[in-house]
PDB file of C-alpha atoms (C1' of nucleotides) in Angstrom:
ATOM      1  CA  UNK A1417     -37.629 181.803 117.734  1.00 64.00           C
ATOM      2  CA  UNK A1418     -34.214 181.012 118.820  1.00 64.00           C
ATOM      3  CA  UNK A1419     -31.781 178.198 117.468  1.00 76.00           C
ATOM      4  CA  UNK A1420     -30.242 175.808 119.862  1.00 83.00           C
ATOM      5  CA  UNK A1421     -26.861 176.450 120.531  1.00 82.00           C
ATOM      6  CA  UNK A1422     -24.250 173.730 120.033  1.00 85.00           C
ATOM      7  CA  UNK A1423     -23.751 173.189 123.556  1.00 89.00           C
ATOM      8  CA  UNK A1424     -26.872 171.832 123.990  1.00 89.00           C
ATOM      9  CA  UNK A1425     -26.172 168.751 121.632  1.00 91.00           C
ATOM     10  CA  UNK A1426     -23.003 168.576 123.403  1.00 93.00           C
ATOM     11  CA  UNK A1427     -23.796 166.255 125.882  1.00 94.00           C
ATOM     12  CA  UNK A1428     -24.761 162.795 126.342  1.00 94.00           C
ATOM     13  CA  UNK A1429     -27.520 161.675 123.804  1.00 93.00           C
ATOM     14  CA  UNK A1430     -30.044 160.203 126.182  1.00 90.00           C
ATOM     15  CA  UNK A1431     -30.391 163.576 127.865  1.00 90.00           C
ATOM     16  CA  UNK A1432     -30.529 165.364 124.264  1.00 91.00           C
ATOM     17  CA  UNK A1433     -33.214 163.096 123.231  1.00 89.00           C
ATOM     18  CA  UNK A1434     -35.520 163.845 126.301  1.00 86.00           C
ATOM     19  CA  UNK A1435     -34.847 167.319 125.971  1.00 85.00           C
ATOM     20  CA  UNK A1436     -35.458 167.526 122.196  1.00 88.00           C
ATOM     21  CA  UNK A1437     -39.044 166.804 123.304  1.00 86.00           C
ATOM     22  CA  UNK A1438     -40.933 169.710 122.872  1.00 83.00           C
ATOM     23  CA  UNK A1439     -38.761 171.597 120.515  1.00 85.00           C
ATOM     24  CA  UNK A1440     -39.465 172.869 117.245  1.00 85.00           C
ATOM     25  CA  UNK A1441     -38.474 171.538 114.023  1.00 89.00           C
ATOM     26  CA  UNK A1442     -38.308 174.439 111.536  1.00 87.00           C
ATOM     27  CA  UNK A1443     -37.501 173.574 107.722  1.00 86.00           C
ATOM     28  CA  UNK A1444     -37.624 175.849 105.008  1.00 83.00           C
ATOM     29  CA  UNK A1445     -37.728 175.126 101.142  1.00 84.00           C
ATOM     30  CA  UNK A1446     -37.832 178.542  99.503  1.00 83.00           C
ATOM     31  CA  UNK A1447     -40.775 180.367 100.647  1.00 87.00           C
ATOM     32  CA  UNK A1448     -42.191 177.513 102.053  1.00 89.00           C
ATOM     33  CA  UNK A1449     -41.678 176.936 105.784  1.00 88.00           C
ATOM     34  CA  UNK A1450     -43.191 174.255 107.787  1.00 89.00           C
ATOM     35  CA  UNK A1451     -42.938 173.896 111.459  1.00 89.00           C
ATOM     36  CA  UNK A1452     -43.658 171.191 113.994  1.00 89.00           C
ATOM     37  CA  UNK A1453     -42.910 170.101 117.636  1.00 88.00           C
ATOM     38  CA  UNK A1454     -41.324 167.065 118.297  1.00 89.00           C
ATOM     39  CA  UNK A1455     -43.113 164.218 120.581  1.00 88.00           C
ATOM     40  CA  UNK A1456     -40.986 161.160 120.144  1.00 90.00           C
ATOM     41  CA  UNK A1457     -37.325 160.333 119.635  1.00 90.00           C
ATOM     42  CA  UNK A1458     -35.132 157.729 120.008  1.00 92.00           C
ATOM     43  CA  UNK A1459     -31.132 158.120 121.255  1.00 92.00           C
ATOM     44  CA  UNK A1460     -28.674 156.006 119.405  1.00 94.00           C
ATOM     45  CA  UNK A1461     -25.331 155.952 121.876  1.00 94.00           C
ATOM     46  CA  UNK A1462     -21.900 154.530 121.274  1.00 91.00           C
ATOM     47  CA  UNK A1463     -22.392 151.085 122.939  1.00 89.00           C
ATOM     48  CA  UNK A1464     -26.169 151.024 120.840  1.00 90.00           C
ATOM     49  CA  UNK A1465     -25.440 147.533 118.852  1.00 89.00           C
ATOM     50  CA  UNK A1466     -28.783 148.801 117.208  1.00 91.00           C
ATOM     51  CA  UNK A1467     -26.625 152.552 115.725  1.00 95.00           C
ATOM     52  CA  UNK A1468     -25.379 152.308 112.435  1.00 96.00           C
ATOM     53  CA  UNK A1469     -22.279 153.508 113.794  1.00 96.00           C
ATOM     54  CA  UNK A1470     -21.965 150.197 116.273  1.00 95.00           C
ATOM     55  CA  UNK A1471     -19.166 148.554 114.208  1.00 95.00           C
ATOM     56  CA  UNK A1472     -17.138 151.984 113.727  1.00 96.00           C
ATOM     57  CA  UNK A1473     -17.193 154.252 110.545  1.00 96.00           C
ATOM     58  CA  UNK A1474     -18.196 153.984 107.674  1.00 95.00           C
ATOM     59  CA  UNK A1475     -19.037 156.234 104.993  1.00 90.00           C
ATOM     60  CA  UNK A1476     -22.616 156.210 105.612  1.00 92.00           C
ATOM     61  CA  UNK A1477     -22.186 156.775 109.476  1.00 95.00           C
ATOM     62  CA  UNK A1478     -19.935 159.703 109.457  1.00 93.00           C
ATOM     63  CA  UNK A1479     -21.438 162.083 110.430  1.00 91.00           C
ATOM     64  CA  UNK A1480     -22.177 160.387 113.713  1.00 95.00           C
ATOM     65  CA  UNK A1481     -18.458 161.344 114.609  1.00 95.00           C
ATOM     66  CA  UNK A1482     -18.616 165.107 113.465  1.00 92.00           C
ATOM     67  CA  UNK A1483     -19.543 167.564 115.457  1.00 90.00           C
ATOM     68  CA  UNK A1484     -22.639 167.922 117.668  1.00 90.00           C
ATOM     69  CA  UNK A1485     -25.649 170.449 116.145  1.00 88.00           C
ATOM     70  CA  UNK A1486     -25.153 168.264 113.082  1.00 87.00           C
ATOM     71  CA  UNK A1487     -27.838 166.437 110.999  1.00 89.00           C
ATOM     72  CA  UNK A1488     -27.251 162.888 109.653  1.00 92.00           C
ATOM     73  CA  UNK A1489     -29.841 162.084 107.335  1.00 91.00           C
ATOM     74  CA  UNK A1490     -29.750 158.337 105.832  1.00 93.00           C
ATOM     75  CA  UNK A1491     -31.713 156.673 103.455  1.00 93.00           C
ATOM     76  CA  UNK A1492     -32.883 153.014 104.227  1.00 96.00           C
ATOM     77  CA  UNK A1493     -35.470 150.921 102.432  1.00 97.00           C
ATOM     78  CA  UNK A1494     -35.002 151.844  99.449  1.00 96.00           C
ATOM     79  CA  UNK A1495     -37.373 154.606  99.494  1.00 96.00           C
ATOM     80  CA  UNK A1496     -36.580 156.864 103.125  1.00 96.00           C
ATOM     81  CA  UNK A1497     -35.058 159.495 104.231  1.00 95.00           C
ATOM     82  CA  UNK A1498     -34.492 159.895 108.105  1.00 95.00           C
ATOM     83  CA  UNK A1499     -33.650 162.614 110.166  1.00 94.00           C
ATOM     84  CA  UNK A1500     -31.392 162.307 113.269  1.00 94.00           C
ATOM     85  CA  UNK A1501     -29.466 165.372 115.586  1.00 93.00           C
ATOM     86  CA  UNK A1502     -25.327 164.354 116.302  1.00 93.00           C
ATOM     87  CA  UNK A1503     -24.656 164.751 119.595  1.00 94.00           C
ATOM     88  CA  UNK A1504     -21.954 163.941 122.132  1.00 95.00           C
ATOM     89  CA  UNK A1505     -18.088 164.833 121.996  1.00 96.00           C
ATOM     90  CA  UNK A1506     -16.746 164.445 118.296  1.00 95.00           C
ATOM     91  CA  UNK A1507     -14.932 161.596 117.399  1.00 96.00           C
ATOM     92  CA  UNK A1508     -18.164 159.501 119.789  1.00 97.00           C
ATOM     93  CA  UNK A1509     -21.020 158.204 117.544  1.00 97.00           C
ATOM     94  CA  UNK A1510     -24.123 158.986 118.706  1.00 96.00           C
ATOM     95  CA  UNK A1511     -27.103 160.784 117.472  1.00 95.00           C
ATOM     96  CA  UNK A1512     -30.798 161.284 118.236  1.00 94.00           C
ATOM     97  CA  UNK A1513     -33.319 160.289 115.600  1.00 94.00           C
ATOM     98  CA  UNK A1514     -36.350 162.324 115.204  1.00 94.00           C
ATOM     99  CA  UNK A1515     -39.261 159.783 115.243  1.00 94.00           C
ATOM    100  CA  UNK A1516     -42.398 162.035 115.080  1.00 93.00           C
ATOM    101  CA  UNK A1517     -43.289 165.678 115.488  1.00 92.00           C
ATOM    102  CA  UNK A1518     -46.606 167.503 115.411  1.00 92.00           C
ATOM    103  CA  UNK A1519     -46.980 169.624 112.813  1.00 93.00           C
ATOM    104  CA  UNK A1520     -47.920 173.521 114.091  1.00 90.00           C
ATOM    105  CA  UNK A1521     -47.609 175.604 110.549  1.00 91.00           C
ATOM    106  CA  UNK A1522     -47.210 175.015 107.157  1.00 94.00           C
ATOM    107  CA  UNK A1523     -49.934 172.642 107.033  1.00 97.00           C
ATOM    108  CA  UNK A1524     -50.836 172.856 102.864  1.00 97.00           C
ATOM    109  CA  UNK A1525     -47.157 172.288 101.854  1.00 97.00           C
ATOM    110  CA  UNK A1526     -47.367 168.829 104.488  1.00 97.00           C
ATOM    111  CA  UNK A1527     -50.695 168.215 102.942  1.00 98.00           C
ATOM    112  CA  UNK A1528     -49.315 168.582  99.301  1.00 97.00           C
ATOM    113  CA  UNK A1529     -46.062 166.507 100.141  1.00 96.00           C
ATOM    114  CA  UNK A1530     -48.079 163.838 101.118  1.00 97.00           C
ATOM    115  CA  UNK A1531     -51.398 163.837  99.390  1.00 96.00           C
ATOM    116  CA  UNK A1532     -54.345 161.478 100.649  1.00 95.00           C
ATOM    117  CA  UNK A1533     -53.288 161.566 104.559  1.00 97.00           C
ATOM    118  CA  UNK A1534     -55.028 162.091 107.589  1.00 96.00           C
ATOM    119  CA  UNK A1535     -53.563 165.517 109.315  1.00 97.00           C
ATOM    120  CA  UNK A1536     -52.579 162.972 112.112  1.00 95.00           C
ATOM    121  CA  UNK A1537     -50.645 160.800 109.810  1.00 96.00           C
ATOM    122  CA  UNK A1538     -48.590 163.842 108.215  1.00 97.00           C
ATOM    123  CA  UNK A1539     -45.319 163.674 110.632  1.00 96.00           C
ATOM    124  CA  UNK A1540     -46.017 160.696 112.585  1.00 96.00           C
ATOM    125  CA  UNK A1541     -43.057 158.507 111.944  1.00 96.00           C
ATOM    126  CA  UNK A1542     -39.390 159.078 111.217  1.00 96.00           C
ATOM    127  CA  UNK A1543     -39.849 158.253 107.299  1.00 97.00           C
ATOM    128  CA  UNK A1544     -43.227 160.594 107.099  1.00 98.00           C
ATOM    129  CA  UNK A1545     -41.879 163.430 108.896  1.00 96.00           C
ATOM    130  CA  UNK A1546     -38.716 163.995 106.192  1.00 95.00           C
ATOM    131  CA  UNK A1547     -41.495 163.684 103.561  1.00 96.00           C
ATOM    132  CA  UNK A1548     -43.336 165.847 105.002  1.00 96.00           C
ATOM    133  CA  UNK A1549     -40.661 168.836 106.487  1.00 93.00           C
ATOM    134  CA  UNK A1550     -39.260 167.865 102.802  1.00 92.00           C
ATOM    135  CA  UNK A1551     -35.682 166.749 104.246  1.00 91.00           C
ATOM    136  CA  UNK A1552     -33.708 164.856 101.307  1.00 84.00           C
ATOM    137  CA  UNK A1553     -31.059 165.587  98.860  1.00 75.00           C
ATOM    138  CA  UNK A1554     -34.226 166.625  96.434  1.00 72.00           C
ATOM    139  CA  UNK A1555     -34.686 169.957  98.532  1.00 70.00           C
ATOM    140  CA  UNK A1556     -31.407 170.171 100.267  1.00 67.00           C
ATOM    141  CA  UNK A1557     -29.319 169.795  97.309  1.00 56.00           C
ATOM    142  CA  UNK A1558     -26.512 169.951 100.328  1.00 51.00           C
ATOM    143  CA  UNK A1559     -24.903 166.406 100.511  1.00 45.00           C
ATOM    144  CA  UNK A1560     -26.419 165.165 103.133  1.00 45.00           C
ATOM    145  CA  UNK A1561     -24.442 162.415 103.723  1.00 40.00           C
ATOM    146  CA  UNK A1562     -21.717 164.090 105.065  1.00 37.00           C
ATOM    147  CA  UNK A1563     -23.545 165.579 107.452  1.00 41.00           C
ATOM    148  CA  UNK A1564     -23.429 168.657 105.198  1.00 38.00           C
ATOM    149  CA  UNK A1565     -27.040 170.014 106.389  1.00 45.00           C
ATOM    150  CA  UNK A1566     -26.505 171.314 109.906  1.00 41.00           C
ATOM    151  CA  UNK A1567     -29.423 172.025 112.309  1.00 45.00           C
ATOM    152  CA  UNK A1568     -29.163 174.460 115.626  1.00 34.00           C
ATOM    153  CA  UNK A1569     -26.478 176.245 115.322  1.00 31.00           C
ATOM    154  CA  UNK A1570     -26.829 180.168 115.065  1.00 33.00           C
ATOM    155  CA  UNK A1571     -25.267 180.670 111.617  1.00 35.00           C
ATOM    156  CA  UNK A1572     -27.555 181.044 109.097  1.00 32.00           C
ATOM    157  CA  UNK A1573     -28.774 177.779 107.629  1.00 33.00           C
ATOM    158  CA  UNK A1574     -31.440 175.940 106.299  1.00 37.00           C
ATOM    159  CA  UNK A1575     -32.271 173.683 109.303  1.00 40.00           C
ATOM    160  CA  UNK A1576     -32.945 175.128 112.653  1.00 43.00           C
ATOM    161  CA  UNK A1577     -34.487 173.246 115.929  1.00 45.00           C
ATOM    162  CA  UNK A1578     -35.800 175.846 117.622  1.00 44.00           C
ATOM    163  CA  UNK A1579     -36.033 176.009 121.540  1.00 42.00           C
ATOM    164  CA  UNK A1580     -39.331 175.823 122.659  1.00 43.00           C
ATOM    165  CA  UNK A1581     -39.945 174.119 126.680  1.00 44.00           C
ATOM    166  CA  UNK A1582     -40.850 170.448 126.833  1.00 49.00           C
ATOM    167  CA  UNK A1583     -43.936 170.310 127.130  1.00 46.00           C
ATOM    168  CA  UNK A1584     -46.226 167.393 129.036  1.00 48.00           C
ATOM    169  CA  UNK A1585     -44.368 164.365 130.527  1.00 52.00           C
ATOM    170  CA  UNK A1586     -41.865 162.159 129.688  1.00 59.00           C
ATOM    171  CA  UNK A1587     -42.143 158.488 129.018  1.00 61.00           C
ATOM    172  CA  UNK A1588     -39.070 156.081 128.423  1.00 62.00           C
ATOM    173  CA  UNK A1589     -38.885 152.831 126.860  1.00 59.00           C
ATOM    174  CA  UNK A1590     -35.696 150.627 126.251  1.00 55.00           C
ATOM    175  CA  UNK A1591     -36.166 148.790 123.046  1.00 54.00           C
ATOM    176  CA  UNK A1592     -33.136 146.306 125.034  1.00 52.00           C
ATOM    177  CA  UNK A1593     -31.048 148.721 122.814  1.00 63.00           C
ATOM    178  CA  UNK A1594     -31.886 152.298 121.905  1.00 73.00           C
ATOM    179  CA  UNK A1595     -33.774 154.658 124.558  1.00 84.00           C
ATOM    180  CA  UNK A1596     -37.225 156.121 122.850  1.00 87.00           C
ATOM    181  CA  UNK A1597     -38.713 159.084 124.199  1.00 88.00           C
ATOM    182  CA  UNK A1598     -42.506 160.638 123.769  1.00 86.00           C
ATOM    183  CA  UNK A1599     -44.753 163.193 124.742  1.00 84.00           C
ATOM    184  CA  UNK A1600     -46.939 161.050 127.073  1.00 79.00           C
ATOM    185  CA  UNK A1601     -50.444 161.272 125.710  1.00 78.00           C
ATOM    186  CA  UNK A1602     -49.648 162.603 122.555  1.00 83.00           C
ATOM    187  CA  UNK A1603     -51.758 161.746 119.571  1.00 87.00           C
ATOM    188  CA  UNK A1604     -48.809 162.449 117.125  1.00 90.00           C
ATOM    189  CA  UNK A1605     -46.693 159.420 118.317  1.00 89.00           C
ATOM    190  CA  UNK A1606     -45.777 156.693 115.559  1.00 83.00           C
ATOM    191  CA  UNK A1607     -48.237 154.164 116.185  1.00 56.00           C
ATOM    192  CA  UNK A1608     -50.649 153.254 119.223  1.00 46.00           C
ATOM    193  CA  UNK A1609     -48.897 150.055 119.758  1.00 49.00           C
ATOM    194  CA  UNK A1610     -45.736 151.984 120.562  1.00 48.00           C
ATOM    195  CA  UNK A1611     -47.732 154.205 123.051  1.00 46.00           C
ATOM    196  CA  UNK A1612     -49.067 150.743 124.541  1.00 45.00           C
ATOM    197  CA  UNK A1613     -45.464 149.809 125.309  1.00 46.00           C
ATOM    198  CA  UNK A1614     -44.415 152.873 126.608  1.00 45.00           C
ATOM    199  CA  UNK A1615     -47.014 152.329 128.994  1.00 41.00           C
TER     200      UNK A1615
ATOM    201  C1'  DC B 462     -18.981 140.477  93.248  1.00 86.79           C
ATOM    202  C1'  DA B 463     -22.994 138.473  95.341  1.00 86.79           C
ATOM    203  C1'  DG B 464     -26.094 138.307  99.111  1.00 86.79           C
ATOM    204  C1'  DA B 465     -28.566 139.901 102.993  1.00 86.79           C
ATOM    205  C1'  DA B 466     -30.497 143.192 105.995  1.00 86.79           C
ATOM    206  C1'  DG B 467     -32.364 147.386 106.991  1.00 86.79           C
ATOM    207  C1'  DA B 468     -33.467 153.068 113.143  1.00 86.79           C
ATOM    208  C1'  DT B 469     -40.052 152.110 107.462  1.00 86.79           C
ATOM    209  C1'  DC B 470     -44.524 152.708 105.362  1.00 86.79           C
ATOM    210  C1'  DA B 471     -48.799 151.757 102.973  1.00 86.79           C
ATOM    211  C1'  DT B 472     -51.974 148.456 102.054  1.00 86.79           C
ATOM    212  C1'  DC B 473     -54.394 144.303 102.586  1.00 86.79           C
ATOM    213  C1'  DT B 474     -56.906 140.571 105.296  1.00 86.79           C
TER     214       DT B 474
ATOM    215  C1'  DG C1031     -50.995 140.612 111.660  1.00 86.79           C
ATOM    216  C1'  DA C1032     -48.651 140.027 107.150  1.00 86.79           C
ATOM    217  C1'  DT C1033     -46.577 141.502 102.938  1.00 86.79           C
ATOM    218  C1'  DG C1034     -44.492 144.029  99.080  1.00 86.79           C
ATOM    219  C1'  DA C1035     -42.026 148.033  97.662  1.00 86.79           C
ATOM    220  C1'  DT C1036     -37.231 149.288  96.408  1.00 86.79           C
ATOM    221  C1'  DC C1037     -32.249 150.140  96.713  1.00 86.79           C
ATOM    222  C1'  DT C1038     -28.301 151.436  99.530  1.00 86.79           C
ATOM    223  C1'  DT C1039     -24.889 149.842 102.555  1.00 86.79           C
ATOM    224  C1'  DC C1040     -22.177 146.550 104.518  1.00 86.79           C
ATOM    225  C1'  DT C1041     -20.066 142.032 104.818  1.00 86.79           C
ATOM    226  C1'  DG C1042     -17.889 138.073 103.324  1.00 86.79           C
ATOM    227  C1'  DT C1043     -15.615 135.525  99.619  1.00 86.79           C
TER     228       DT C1043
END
DNA sequence: CAGAAGATCATCT
DNA sequence: GATGATCTTCTGT
């Protein structure tokens, strides 16, 4: 498999987002590697009042600014971790978060990250899907919330979306703010209702 | 410094 | 459909 090259995050983060569909998420922790293809996303843009990064930078947000190929990984709830791809020319905010992704390999280490769930339920959700790819400062050690943790890029590191086609067809909602993406009939999709409204 | 809200999830009715 | 968990981040004073 083959890492994205910058250039593809370098452009505008509604067309990112659609084209993320389909790709592979590959995370490895050691000797464990789990992999899993991505079937919904959302695109956060500059003019987003709904992106953390609406109101300008902060210290949470920066990595929104840095250079496409990045990762920004925040914590919210008290309790998760989520995963989103910077995109866009540096200096613009705007990143693509990774909503849900269907898990292809490394099924046991999902299973044992999150014990008691349905297979279906492993990735499916922004907050599952970090517990279950194991993305967070526990396994990264990298300081994530610089935007340390870099995904796509041909050097070697520990994160790598890996080009595979789209796959299926595309379906677009607009929240009134950010623009969610998902496989169209996909059973891996965070929740039926959001299917529903998808349409 | 206090207060509120949050790109969510699991669990319950 | 509703609620609690749990704590960081941001905002206003």
């Amino acid at each position: 498999m083959r890492s994205l090259a910058r250039a593809f995050y370098h452009r505008d983060v509604v067309t990112v987002a659609r084209d993320l569909l389909g790709c592979v998420l590959v995370h490895e922790v050691g000797d464990v590697r789990v992999v899993g293809s991505i079937v919904e996303v959302e695109a956060y843009g500059q003019d987003d009042p709904a992106s953390h990064a609406y109101r300008g930078m902060t210290a949470r947000n920066a990595p929104m600014f840095g250079p496409p190929g990045h990762a920004y990984v925040y914590f919210t709830y008290g309790m998760h971790h989520c995963l989103n791809a910077v995109t866009g020319e540096e200096g613009t905010p705007a990143a693509v978060l990774i909503r849900a992704v269907e898990p292809i390999e490394g099924l046991e280490a999902m299973r044992a990250r999150r014990p008691g769930i349905r297979d279906r339920d492993l990735a499916r959700g922004p907050a599952r899907l970090t517990k279950a790819f194991a993305v967070g400062p526990e396994h990264d050690g990298a300081d994530l919330s610089m935007g340390a943790l870099t995904i796509a890029m041909g050097e070697r590191l520990a994160h790598d979306a890996v080009v595979a086609t789209p796959r299926i067809g595309i379906d677009a909602a607009q929240d009134g703010r950010a623009w969610r993406f998902a496989v169209r009939g996909s059973e891996w999709v965070s929740g039926p209702r959001r299917l529903e409204a998808m349409g």
